[in-house]
PDB file of C-alpha atoms in Angstrom:
ATOM      1  CA  UNK U 555       0.000   0.000   0.000  1.00 73.00           C
ATOM      2  CA  UNK U 556       1.290   3.456  -0.943  1.00 84.00           C
ATOM      3  CA  UNK U 557       1.996   5.667   2.045  1.00 90.00           C
ATOM      4  CA  UNK U 558       0.645   9.199   2.305  1.00 95.00           C
ATOM      5  CA  UNK U 559       4.104  10.776   2.723  1.00 97.00           C
ATOM      6  CA  UNK U 560       7.584   9.841   1.577  1.00 96.00           C
ATOM      7  CA  UNK U 561       9.457  11.229   4.610  1.00 97.00           C
ATOM      8  CA  UNK U 562       8.203  11.974   8.111  1.00 98.00           C
ATOM      9  CA  UNK U 563      10.181  13.694  10.861  1.00 98.00           C
ATOM     10  CA  UNK U 564       9.693  13.278  14.623  1.00 98.00           C
ATOM     11  CA  UNK U 565      11.343  15.738  17.020  1.00 98.00           C
ATOM     12  CA  UNK U 566      11.553  15.035  20.763  1.00 95.00           C
ATOM     13  CA  UNK U 567      11.577  17.505  23.638  1.00 91.00           C
ATOM     14  CA  UNK U 568      14.739  18.534  25.461  1.00 87.00           C
ATOM     15  CA  UNK U 569      15.021  22.275  26.158  1.00 84.00           C
ATOM     16  CA  UNK U 570      17.948  24.054  24.544  1.00 84.00           C
ATOM     17  CA  UNK U 571      19.247  20.723  23.296  1.00 90.00           C
ATOM     18  CA  UNK U 572      16.785  21.525  20.507  1.00 92.00           C
ATOM     19  CA  UNK U 573      19.691  23.198  18.713  1.00 93.00           C
ATOM     20  CA  UNK U 574      20.828  19.646  17.894  1.00 96.00           C
ATOM     21  CA  UNK U 575      17.536  19.113  16.012  1.00 97.00           C
ATOM     22  CA  UNK U 576      18.541  22.012  13.766  1.00 97.00           C
ATOM     23  CA  UNK U 577      21.936  20.468  12.997  1.00 97.00           C
ATOM     24  CA  UNK U 578      20.250  17.153  12.293  1.00 97.00           C
ATOM     25  CA  UNK U 579      17.814  18.791   9.849  1.00 98.00           C
ATOM     26  CA  UNK U 580      20.669  20.684   8.149  1.00 98.00           C
ATOM     27  CA  UNK U 581      22.373  17.337   7.477  1.00 97.00           C
ATOM     28  CA  UNK U 582      19.144  15.860   6.100  1.00 97.00           C
ATOM     29  CA  UNK U 583      18.701  18.818   3.763  1.00 97.00           C
ATOM     30  CA  UNK U 584      22.230  18.329   2.422  1.00 96.00           C
ATOM     31  CA  UNK U 585      21.219  14.795   1.477  1.00 94.00           C
ATOM     32  CA  UNK U 586      18.083  16.032  -0.255  1.00 95.00           C
ATOM     33  CA  UNK U 587      15.864  14.587   2.487  1.00 96.00           C
ATOM     34  CA  UNK U 588      13.057  17.005   3.336  1.00 96.00           C
ATOM     35  CA  UNK U 589      10.143  16.071   5.564  1.00 98.00           C
ATOM     36  CA  UNK U 590       6.645  16.056   4.095  1.00 98.00           C
ATOM     37  CA  UNK U 591       5.105  15.820   7.569  1.00 98.00           C
ATOM     38  CA  UNK U 592       6.477  16.696  11.030  1.00 98.00           C
ATOM     39  CA  UNK U 593       5.501  15.737  14.573  1.00 98.00           C
ATOM     40  CA  UNK U 594       7.122  17.567  17.489  1.00 98.00           C
ATOM     41  CA  UNK U 595       6.887  18.083  21.211  1.00 96.00           C
ATOM     42  CA  UNK U 596       8.258  20.821  23.484  1.00 93.00           C
ATOM     43  CA  UNK U 597      11.623  21.953  22.008  1.00 92.00           C
ATOM     44  CA  UNK U 598      10.832  19.738  19.033  1.00 96.00           C
ATOM     45  CA  UNK U 599       7.523  21.548  18.582  1.00 97.00           C
ATOM     46  CA  UNK U 600       9.321  24.914  18.547  1.00 94.00           C
ATOM     47  CA  UNK U 601      11.876  23.728  15.979  1.00 96.00           C
ATOM     48  CA  UNK U 602       9.178  21.897  14.016  1.00 98.00           C
ATOM     49  CA  UNK U 603       6.997  25.000  13.740  1.00 98.00           C
ATOM     50  CA  UNK U 604       9.782  26.975  12.069  1.00 97.00           C
ATOM     51  CA  UNK U 605      10.754  24.102   9.750  1.00 98.00           C
ATOM     52  CA  UNK U 606       7.098  23.530   8.807  1.00 98.00           C
ATOM     53  CA  UNK U 607       6.903  27.249   7.991  1.00 98.00           C
ATOM     54  CA  UNK U 608       9.609  26.739   5.367  1.00 98.00           C
ATOM     55  CA  UNK U 609      12.584  28.266   7.185  1.00 98.00           C
ATOM     56  CA  UNK U 610      16.118  26.873   6.944  1.00 98.00           C
ATOM     57  CA  UNK U 611      17.921  25.421  10.002  1.00 97.00           C
ATOM     58  CA  UNK U 612      20.663  28.074   9.817  1.00 96.00           C
ATOM     59  CA  UNK U 613      18.066  30.882   9.798  1.00 95.00           C
ATOM     60  CA  UNK U 614      16.338  29.387  12.821  1.00 93.00           C
ATOM     61  CA  UNK U 615      19.644  29.001  14.693  1.00 92.00           C
ATOM     62  CA  UNK U 616      20.296  32.695  14.160  1.00 90.00           C
ATOM     63  CA  UNK U 617      16.857  33.662  15.517  1.00 87.00           C
ATOM     64  CA  UNK U 618      17.222  31.426  18.566  1.00 82.00           C
ATOM     65  CA  UNK U 619      20.749  32.502  19.486  1.00 79.00           C
ATOM     66  CA  UNK U 620      19.698  36.143  19.517  1.00 74.00           C
ATOM     67  CA  UNK U 621      17.590  35.347  22.548  1.00 55.00           C
ATOM     68  CA  UNK U 622      15.737  32.209  23.541  1.00 48.00           C
ATOM     69  CA  UNK U 623      13.571  30.890  26.388  1.00 45.00           C
ATOM     70  CA  UNK U 624      14.871  32.702  29.448  1.00 42.00           C
ATOM     71  CA  UNK U 625      15.550  36.026  27.762  1.00 47.00           C
ATOM     72  CA  UNK U 626      11.913  35.907  26.735  1.00 40.00           C
ATOM     73  CA  UNK U 627      10.594  34.459  29.965  1.00 46.00           C
ATOM     74  CA  UNK U 628       8.636  36.519  32.445  1.00 47.00           C
ATOM     75  CA  UNK U 629       8.870  35.907  36.176  1.00 45.00           C
ATOM     76  CA  UNK U 630       5.525  34.674  37.406  1.00 44.00           C
ATOM     77  CA  UNK U 631       4.176  34.214  40.942  1.00 43.00           C
ATOM     78  CA  UNK U 632       4.233  30.486  41.790  1.00 48.00           C
ATOM     79  CA  UNK U 633       0.491  29.799  41.809  1.00 48.00           C
ATOM     80  CA  UNK U 634       0.496  27.447  38.833  1.00 46.00           C
ATOM     81  CA  UNK U 635       4.113  27.657  37.699  1.00 43.00           C
ATOM     82  CA  UNK U 636       7.335  29.524  38.475  1.00 49.00           C
ATOM     83  CA  UNK U 637       7.790  31.117  35.068  1.00 51.00           C
ATOM     84  CA  UNK U 638       5.863  32.106  31.989  1.00 55.00           C
ATOM     85  CA  UNK U 639       7.095  31.170  28.533  1.00 62.00           C
ATOM     86  CA  UNK U 640       5.199  33.962  26.784  1.00 62.00           C
ATOM     87  CA  UNK U 641       8.328  34.909  24.822  1.00 74.00           C
ATOM     88  CA  UNK U 642       8.273  31.652  22.863  1.00 82.00           C
ATOM     89  CA  UNK U 643       4.838  32.598  21.557  1.00 85.00           C
ATOM     90  CA  UNK U 644       6.071  36.134  20.802  1.00 85.00           C
ATOM     91  CA  UNK U 645       9.017  34.835  18.744  1.00 87.00           C
ATOM     92  CA  UNK U 646       6.789  32.437  16.802  1.00 92.00           C
ATOM     93  CA  UNK U 647       4.208  35.139  16.066  1.00 90.00           C
ATOM     94  CA  UNK U 648       6.927  37.597  15.054  1.00 90.00           C
ATOM     95  CA  UNK U 649       8.934  35.273  12.807  1.00 93.00           C
ATOM     96  CA  UNK U 650       6.225  33.003  11.335  1.00 96.00           C
ATOM     97  CA  UNK U 651       3.612  34.701   9.187  1.00 94.00           C
ATOM     98  CA  UNK U 652       0.808  32.148   9.496  1.00 97.00           C
ATOM     99  CA  UNK U 653      -1.185  31.995  12.711  1.00 97.00           C
ATOM    100  CA  UNK U 654      -2.775  28.548  12.412  1.00 98.00           C
ATOM    101  CA  UNK U 655      -1.077  25.136  12.390  1.00 98.00           C
ATOM    102  CA  UNK U 656      -3.081  24.024   9.369  1.00 98.00           C
ATOM    103  CA  UNK U 657      -1.763  26.968   7.302  1.00 98.00           C
ATOM    104  CA  UNK U 658       1.907  25.958   7.565  1.00 98.00           C
ATOM    105  CA  UNK U 659       3.706  24.838   4.383  1.00 98.00           C
ATOM    106  CA  UNK U 660       4.326  21.345   5.795  1.00 98.00           C
ATOM    107  CA  UNK U 661       1.684  19.333   7.720  1.00 98.00           C
ATOM    108  CA  UNK U 662       2.586  19.585  11.401  1.00 98.00           C
ATOM    109  CA  UNK U 663       1.458  17.802  14.580  1.00 98.00           C
ATOM    110  CA  UNK U 664       2.062  19.320  18.024  1.00 98.00           C
ATOM    111  CA  UNK U 665       2.025  16.963  21.006  1.00 98.00           C
ATOM    112  CA  UNK U 666       0.404  18.409  24.160  1.00 98.00           C
ATOM    113  CA  UNK U 667      -0.725  16.976  27.500  1.00 96.00           C
ATOM    114  CA  UNK U 668      -4.300  17.741  28.565  1.00 97.00           C
ATOM    115  CA  UNK U 669      -4.002  18.518  32.272  1.00 95.00           C
ATOM    116  CA  UNK U 670      -7.753  18.260  32.902  1.00 97.00           C
ATOM    117  CA  UNK U 671      -8.310  14.909  31.230  1.00 97.00           C
ATOM    118  CA  UNK U 672      -4.889  13.356  31.807  1.00 95.00           C
ATOM    119  CA  UNK U 673      -4.540  12.496  28.130  1.00 96.00           C
ATOM    120  CA  UNK U 674      -2.117  13.180  25.287  1.00 96.00           C
ATOM    121  CA  UNK U 675      -3.270  15.027  22.161  1.00 98.00           C
ATOM    122  CA  UNK U 676      -1.643  15.503  18.766  1.00 98.00           C
ATOM    123  CA  UNK U 677      -2.932  18.739  17.269  1.00 98.00           C
ATOM    124  CA  UNK U 678      -2.601  19.554  13.570  1.00 98.00           C
ATOM    125  CA  UNK U 679      -4.928  22.546  13.607  1.00 98.00           C
ATOM    126  CA  UNK U 680      -5.638  25.545  15.808  1.00 98.00           C
ATOM    127  CA  UNK U 681      -3.568  28.515  17.013  1.00 97.00           C
ATOM    128  CA  UNK U 682       0.132  27.906  16.295  1.00 98.00           C
ATOM    129  CA  UNK U 683       1.694  30.114  18.978  1.00 95.00           C
ATOM    130  CA  UNK U 684      -0.516  28.990  21.858  1.00 95.00           C
ATOM    131  CA  UNK U 685      -0.325  25.292  20.958  1.00 97.00           C
ATOM    132  CA  UNK U 686       3.480  25.271  20.691  1.00 96.00           C
ATOM    133  CA  UNK U 687       3.635  27.256  23.934  1.00 94.00           C
ATOM    134  CA  UNK U 688       1.479  24.630  25.645  1.00 95.00           C
ATOM    135  CA  UNK U 689       3.668  21.821  24.289  1.00 95.00           C
ATOM    136  CA  UNK U 690       6.732  23.529  25.831  1.00 91.00           C
ATOM    137  CA  UNK U 691       5.317  24.319  29.285  1.00 89.00           C
ATOM    138  CA  UNK U 692       7.043  21.927  31.676  1.00 83.00           C
ATOM    139  CA  UNK U 693       4.741  21.429  34.689  1.00 80.00           C
ATOM    140  CA  UNK U 694       5.718  23.230  37.911  1.00 74.00           C
ATOM    141  CA  UNK U 695       8.339  25.330  36.097  1.00 77.00           C
ATOM    142  CA  UNK U 696       5.944  26.929  33.637  1.00 81.00           C
ATOM    143  CA  UNK U 697       2.313  27.943  33.861  1.00 84.00           C
ATOM    144  CA  UNK U 698      -0.186  25.780  31.926  1.00 90.00           C
ATOM    145  CA  UNK U 699      -1.719  27.165  28.736  1.00 93.00           C
ATOM    146  CA  UNK U 700      -5.489  27.253  28.257  1.00 95.00           C
ATOM    147  CA  UNK U 701      -6.711  25.979  24.867  1.00 97.00           C
ATOM    148  CA  UNK U 702     -10.486  26.007  24.615  1.00 95.00           C
ATOM    149  CA  UNK U 703     -11.867  24.859  27.971  1.00 96.00           C
ATOM    150  CA  UNK U 704      -8.875  22.840  29.184  1.00 98.00           C
ATOM    151  CA  UNK U 705      -5.386  23.526  30.489  1.00 97.00           C
ATOM    152  CA  UNK U 706      -2.389  22.055  28.700  1.00 97.00           C
ATOM    153  CA  UNK U 707       1.257  21.402  29.587  1.00 94.00           C
ATOM    154  CA  UNK U 708       4.379  19.882  28.007  1.00 92.00           C
ATOM    155  CA  UNK U 709       3.483  16.998  25.725  1.00 92.00           C
ATOM    156  CA  UNK U 710       6.672  15.246  26.831  1.00 89.00           C
ATOM    157  CA  UNK U 711       4.907  14.371  30.061  1.00 88.00           C
ATOM    158  CA  UNK U 712       2.862  11.810  28.111  1.00 90.00           C
ATOM    159  CA  UNK U 713       4.889  11.242  24.943  1.00 93.00           C
ATOM    160  CA  UNK U 714       8.359  12.688  24.429  1.00 92.00           C
ATOM    161  CA  UNK U 715       8.935  10.980  21.060  1.00 95.00           C
ATOM    162  CA  UNK U 716       5.600  11.637  19.308  1.00 96.00           C
ATOM    163  CA  UNK U 717       5.627   9.128  16.446  1.00 97.00           C
ATOM    164  CA  UNK U 718       1.969   8.215  16.996  1.00 97.00           C
ATOM    165  CA  UNK U 719       0.188  10.588  14.577  1.00 98.00           C
ATOM    166  CA  UNK U 720       2.472   9.834  11.600  1.00 98.00           C
ATOM    167  CA  UNK U 721       4.071   6.415  12.229  1.00 96.00           C
ATOM    168  CA  UNK U 722       1.881   4.585   9.700  1.00 95.00           C
ATOM    169  CA  UNK U 723       1.757   7.314   7.050  1.00 96.00           C
ATOM    170  CA  UNK U 724       5.395   7.539   5.938  1.00 97.00           C
ATOM    171  CA  UNK U 725       7.595   5.489   3.630  1.00 96.00           C
ATOM    172  CA  UNK U 726      10.536   6.473   5.827  1.00 96.00           C
ATOM    173  CA  UNK U 727      10.433   7.884   9.346  1.00 97.00           C
ATOM    174  CA  UNK U 728      13.301   9.899  10.811  1.00 97.00           C
ATOM    175  CA  UNK U 729      13.290  10.221  14.606  1.00 97.00           C
ATOM    176  CA  UNK U 730      15.497  12.677  16.497  1.00 97.00           C
ATOM    177  CA  UNK U 731      15.741  12.046  20.252  1.00 94.00           C
ATOM    178  CA  UNK U 732      17.634  14.683  22.228  1.00 93.00           C
ATOM    179  CA  UNK U 733      16.592  13.464  25.695  1.00 87.00           C
ATOM    180  CA  UNK U 734      18.206  10.091  26.387  1.00 82.00           C
ATOM    181  CA  UNK U 735      18.111   9.261  30.088  1.00 66.00           C
ATOM    182  CA  UNK U 736      21.556   9.491  31.674  1.00 63.00           C
ATOM    183  CA  UNK U 737      21.524   7.395  34.879  1.00 59.00           C
ATOM    184  CA  UNK U 738      24.556   9.308  36.210  1.00 61.00           C
ATOM    185  CA  UNK U 739      23.051  12.763  35.709  1.00 60.00           C
ATOM    186  CA  UNK U 740      23.113  14.997  38.776  1.00 65.00           C
ATOM    187  CA  UNK U 741      19.876  16.688  39.796  1.00 63.00           C
ATOM    188  CA  UNK U 742      20.854  19.678  41.890  1.00 67.00           C
ATOM    189  CA  UNK U 743      17.906  22.033  41.519  1.00 67.00           C
ATOM    190  CA  UNK U 744      14.177  22.277  40.844  1.00 66.00           C
ATOM    191  CA  UNK U 745      14.634  22.814  37.104  1.00 67.00           C
ATOM    192  CA  UNK U 746      16.717  19.643  36.707  1.00 68.00           C
ATOM    193  CA  UNK U 747      14.308  17.596  38.834  1.00 73.00           C
ATOM    194  CA  UNK U 748      11.234  18.887  36.990  1.00 68.00           C
ATOM    195  CA  UNK U 749      12.669  18.199  33.531  1.00 68.00           C
ATOM    196  CA  UNK U 750      13.851  14.744  34.615  1.00 67.00           C
ATOM    197  CA  UNK U 751      10.345  13.935  35.879  1.00 69.00           C
ATOM    198  CA  UNK U 752       8.757  14.971  32.591  1.00 67.00           C
ATOM    199  CA  UNK U 753      11.127  12.881  30.481  1.00 67.00           C
ATOM    200  CA  UNK U 754      11.336   9.755  32.668  1.00 68.00           C
ATOM    201  CA  UNK U 755       9.185   7.754  30.249  1.00 62.00           C
ATOM    202  CA  UNK U 756      11.516   8.476  27.344  1.00 63.00           C
ATOM    203  CA  UNK U 757      13.308   5.114  27.393  1.00 66.00           C
ATOM    204  CA  UNK U 758      10.052   3.200  26.964  1.00 71.00           C
ATOM    205  CA  UNK U 759       9.009   5.507  24.122  1.00 81.00           C
ATOM    206  CA  UNK U 760      12.452   5.217  22.522  1.00 85.00           C
ATOM    207  CA  UNK U 761      12.123   1.449  22.106  1.00 86.00           C
ATOM    208  CA  UNK U 762       8.739   1.884  20.413  1.00 89.00           C
ATOM    209  CA  UNK U 763      10.117   4.655  18.186  1.00 92.00           C
ATOM    210  CA  UNK U 764      13.055   2.506  17.076  1.00 93.00           C
ATOM    211  CA  UNK U 765      10.650  -0.157  15.794  1.00 93.00           C
ATOM    212  CA  UNK U 766       9.085   2.327  13.382  1.00 95.00           C
ATOM    213  CA  UNK U 767      12.096   4.513  12.533  1.00 96.00           C
ATOM    214  CA  UNK U 768      14.038   4.203   9.306  1.00 95.00           C
ATOM    215  CA  UNK U 769      16.682   6.389  10.948  1.00 96.00           C
ATOM    216  CA  UNK U 770      16.772   6.821  14.726  1.00 95.00           C
ATOM    217  CA  UNK U 771      19.099   9.691  15.597  1.00 96.00           C
ATOM    218  CA  UNK U 772      20.359  10.248  19.137  1.00 93.00           C
ATOM    219  CA  UNK U 773      23.216  12.783  18.965  1.00 90.00           C
ATOM    220  CA  UNK U 774      26.364  11.451  20.599  1.00 85.00           C
ATOM    221  CA  UNK U 775      27.111  12.896  24.032  1.00 88.00           C
ATOM    222  CA  UNK U 776      23.988  15.055  24.119  1.00 90.00           C
ATOM    223  CA  UNK U 777      23.007  13.814  27.578  1.00 85.00           C
ATOM    224  CA  UNK U 778      26.001  15.745  28.980  1.00 85.00           C
ATOM    225  CA  UNK U 779      24.344  19.085  28.118  1.00 84.00           C
ATOM    226  CA  UNK U 780      21.924  20.760  30.513  1.00 78.00           C
ATOM    227  CA  UNK U 781      18.508  21.485  29.061  1.00 75.00           C
ATOM    228  CA  UNK U 782      18.393  25.217  29.745  1.00 70.00           C
ATOM    229  CA  UNK U 783      21.845  26.511  28.827  1.00 70.00           C
ATOM    230  CA  UNK U 784      21.896  28.537  25.619  1.00 70.00           C
ATOM    231  CA  UNK U 785      25.657  29.064  25.406  1.00 78.00           C
ATOM    232  CA  UNK U 786      26.261  25.693  23.705  1.00 87.00           C
ATOM    233  CA  UNK U 787      23.954  26.421  20.739  1.00 88.00           C
ATOM    234  CA  UNK U 788      26.540  26.108  17.953  1.00 92.00           C
ATOM    235  CA  UNK U 789      28.141  23.097  19.648  1.00 94.00           C
ATOM    236  CA  UNK U 790      24.806  21.285  19.850  1.00 94.00           C
ATOM    237  CA  UNK U 791      24.002  22.191  16.239  1.00 96.00           C
ATOM    238  CA  UNK U 792      27.307  20.619  15.195  1.00 96.00           C
ATOM    239  CA  UNK U 793      26.702  17.458  17.251  1.00 96.00           C
ATOM    240  CA  UNK U 794      23.307  16.984  15.626  1.00 97.00           C
ATOM    241  CA  UNK U 795      24.772  17.621  12.177  1.00 97.00           C
ATOM    242  CA  UNK U 796      27.741  15.259  12.517  1.00 96.00           C
ATOM    243  CA  UNK U 797      25.776  12.385  14.071  1.00 96.00           C
ATOM    244  CA  UNK U 798      23.097  12.579  11.379  1.00 96.00           C
ATOM    245  CA  UNK U 799      25.587  12.824   8.521  1.00 95.00           C
ATOM    246  CA  UNK U 800      27.402   9.743   9.822  1.00 94.00           C
ATOM    247  CA  UNK U 801      24.175   7.741  10.181  1.00 93.00           C
ATOM    248  CA  UNK U 802      22.821   8.709   6.742  1.00 91.00           C
ATOM    249  CA  UNK U 803      26.209   8.178   5.030  1.00 89.00           C
ATOM    250  CA  UNK U 804      26.478   4.711   6.541  1.00 86.00           C
ATOM    251  CA  UNK U 805      22.777   4.033   5.840  1.00 73.00           C
ATOM    252  CA  UNK U 806      22.375   2.798   9.396  1.00 55.00           C
ATOM    253  CA  UNK U 807      20.132   3.583  12.310  1.00 45.00           C
ATOM    254  CA  UNK U 808      21.461   3.547  15.872  1.00 43.00           C
ATOM    255  CA  UNK U 809      21.277  -0.057  17.079  1.00 36.00           C
ATOM    256  CA  UNK U 810      17.738  -1.268  17.562  1.00 36.00           C
TER     257      UNK U 810
END
């Protein structure tokens, strides 16, 4: 049976490690591999929104390194979260012309967690800025985002490698996981504990993703980078680029 799309791309969450997604996509583009559908969560949803809008990885890197997450984060009284991520929405609305997910150049699914119902949702329509903001709002650290009648938080809480909406529709599926669990990682503060809690299910999801992936890309050494440090942007971009180039050149996926 003919699949709906030739190439699908799945982008995991992982804070500022998302710069590695950009390097990975740059390597794919060099090989003439462009996604016809994208599914992303949290940092992957932010990167995915820009890619689905038709922007190049290098352009996006430049936008992000000018000021990302915390430069655009507003301090918020800890009633429902410590911080607000309003700046992410502001950047998206400033840099991306379309306002609705369904109007993007490339079909795009955003993974979000419904806090009221305790379920995961994969949205391919609705307000782009608010939905991506919801997908990126790590519980406790960031305030939930209201979409319709319900409150939403980081989709990584339920599914940090969101292959589900596109896994059966693509001739080849490329998965980029930037949040492998490092058992030796030190958790010294609330931010590190909160992010670890959100992504604890990632190993289970990774095994499922590997079954469906044509290429499963986990940038080498990425677990050594903290999720909210912006100073390693170019380094992370390069790690994503090199790992992907090596995997595609060798026509291999990381061991399944």
